[in-house]
Short mmCIF file of C-alpha atoms in Angstrom, two decimals:
data_model
loop_
_atom_site.label_atom_id
_atom_site.label_comp_id
_atom_site.label_asym_id
_atom_site.label_seq_id
_atom_site.Cartn_x
_atom_site.Cartn_y
_atom_site.Cartn_z
CA UNK A 1 -0.31 0.34 -0.06
CA UNK A 2 3.28 2.71 -0.93
CA UNK A 3 1.05 3.60 -3.46
CA UNK A 4 -1.51 2.77 -5.88
CA UNK A 5 0.67 0.82 -8.36
CA UNK A 6 1.35 -1.76 -6.16
CA UNK A 7 -1.51 -1.42 -4.48
CA UNK A 8 -3.33 -2.14 -8.06
CA UNK A 9 -0.47 -4.46 -9.04
CA UNK A 10 -1.17 -6.73 -5.87
CA UNK A 11 -4.77 -7.12 -6.45
CA UNK A 12 -4.62 -8.41 -9.70
CA UNK A 13 -1.95 -11.04 -9.46
CA UNK A 14 -3.98 -11.28 -5.04
CA UNK A 15 -6.86 -12.28 -7.43
CA UNK A 16 -5.41 -14.09 -9.63
CA UNK A 17 -3.80 -17.11 -6.70
CA UNK A 18 -6.70 -16.81 -4.93
CA UNK A 19 -8.46 -18.60 -8.28
CA UNK A 20 -5.50 -20.43 -9.01
CA UNK A 21 -5.76 -21.92 -5.68
CA UNK A 22 -9.37 -21.33 -4.86
CA UNK A 23 -9.49 -24.22 -8.42
CA UNK A 24 -7.48 -26.54 -6.77
CA UNK A 25 -9.77 -26.70 -2.91
CA UNK A 26 -12.75 -27.06 -5.34
CA UNK A 27 -10.77 -30.19 -7.48
CA UNK A 28 -9.98 -31.00 -3.83
CA UNK A 29 -13.53 -30.80 -2.39
CA UNK A 30 -15.49 -32.57 -5.54
CA UNK A 31 -12.82 -35.19 -4.95
CA UNK A 32 -13.49 -36.11 -1.86
CA UNK A 33 -17.42 -36.41 -2.61
CA UNK A 34 -16.38 -38.95 -4.94
CA UNK A 35 -13.57 -41.17 -3.09
CA UNK A 36 -13.81 -40.15 0.89
CA UNK A 37 -10.67 -41.25 2.84
CA UNK A 38 -10.36 -42.37 5.82
CA UNK A 39 -9.75 -39.46 8.12
CA UNK A 40 -12.30 -36.43 8.43
CA UNK A 41 -13.04 -34.50 4.83
CA UNK A 42 -13.43 -31.25 5.88
CA UNK A 43 -10.67 -31.58 8.05
CA UNK A 44 -8.58 -32.11 4.77
CA UNK A 45 -10.46 -29.25 3.42
CA UNK A 46 -9.64 -26.08 6.15
CA UNK A 47 -6.17 -27.58 5.94
CA UNK A 48 -5.06 -26.88 2.59
CA UNK A 49 -7.16 -23.63 2.85
CA UNK A 50 -4.94 -22.71 6.39
CA UNK A 51 -1.74 -24.05 3.76
CA UNK A 52 -3.04 -22.19 -0.23
CA UNK A 53 -3.49 -18.40 2.17
CA UNK A 54 0.31 -19.19 4.38
CA UNK A 55 1.80 -19.72 0.25
CA UNK A 56 -1.18 -17.00 -0.90
CA UNK A 57 1.14 -14.07 0.81
CA UNK A 58 4.20 -15.33 0.89
CA UNK A 59 4.71 -16.14 -3.61
CA UNK A 60 2.74 -12.54 -4.21
CA UNK A 61 5.24 -10.65 -1.41
CA UNK A 62 7.74 -12.05 -2.71
CA UNK A 63 6.26 -10.90 -6.58
CA UNK A 64 5.68 -7.82 -4.93
CA UNK A 65 8.88 -7.77 -4.50
CA UNK A 66 10.49 -8.39 -7.42
CA UNK A 67 8.22 -5.60 -8.80
CA UNK A 68 9.05 -2.95 -6.05
CA UNK A 69 11.94 -1.50 -4.52
CA UNK A 70 10.87 -1.03 -1.27
CA UNK A 71 9.81 2.40 -1.53
CA UNK A 72 6.99 1.63 -4.55
CA UNK A 73 8.57 2.56 -6.81
CA UNK A 74 9.54 -0.06 -9.99
CA UNK A 75 12.37 -2.09 -10.56
CA UNK A 76 13.25 -1.82 -14.15
CA UNK A 77 11.20 -2.69 -16.19
CA UNK A 78 9.95 -5.48 -15.54
CA UNK A 79 5.92 -5.64 -16.20
CA UNK A 80 3.55 -6.17 -13.70
#
């Protein structure tokens, strides 16, 4: 949230990673309906959701650090 440019890139990249992880979570959820596990399927999905959130934050932060300097200005010629 250093400036509008950082905010826009973070929202765009974060939205894409949320959609990808949401799709993976949906596939796991559908798969667990057809192939029930011995352990609780709900707990597995909750665990995956928690891991997904942590991974998304880490990946998004790495991307932002590659694109922007600490002061919010863009690095070199990198586009989004």
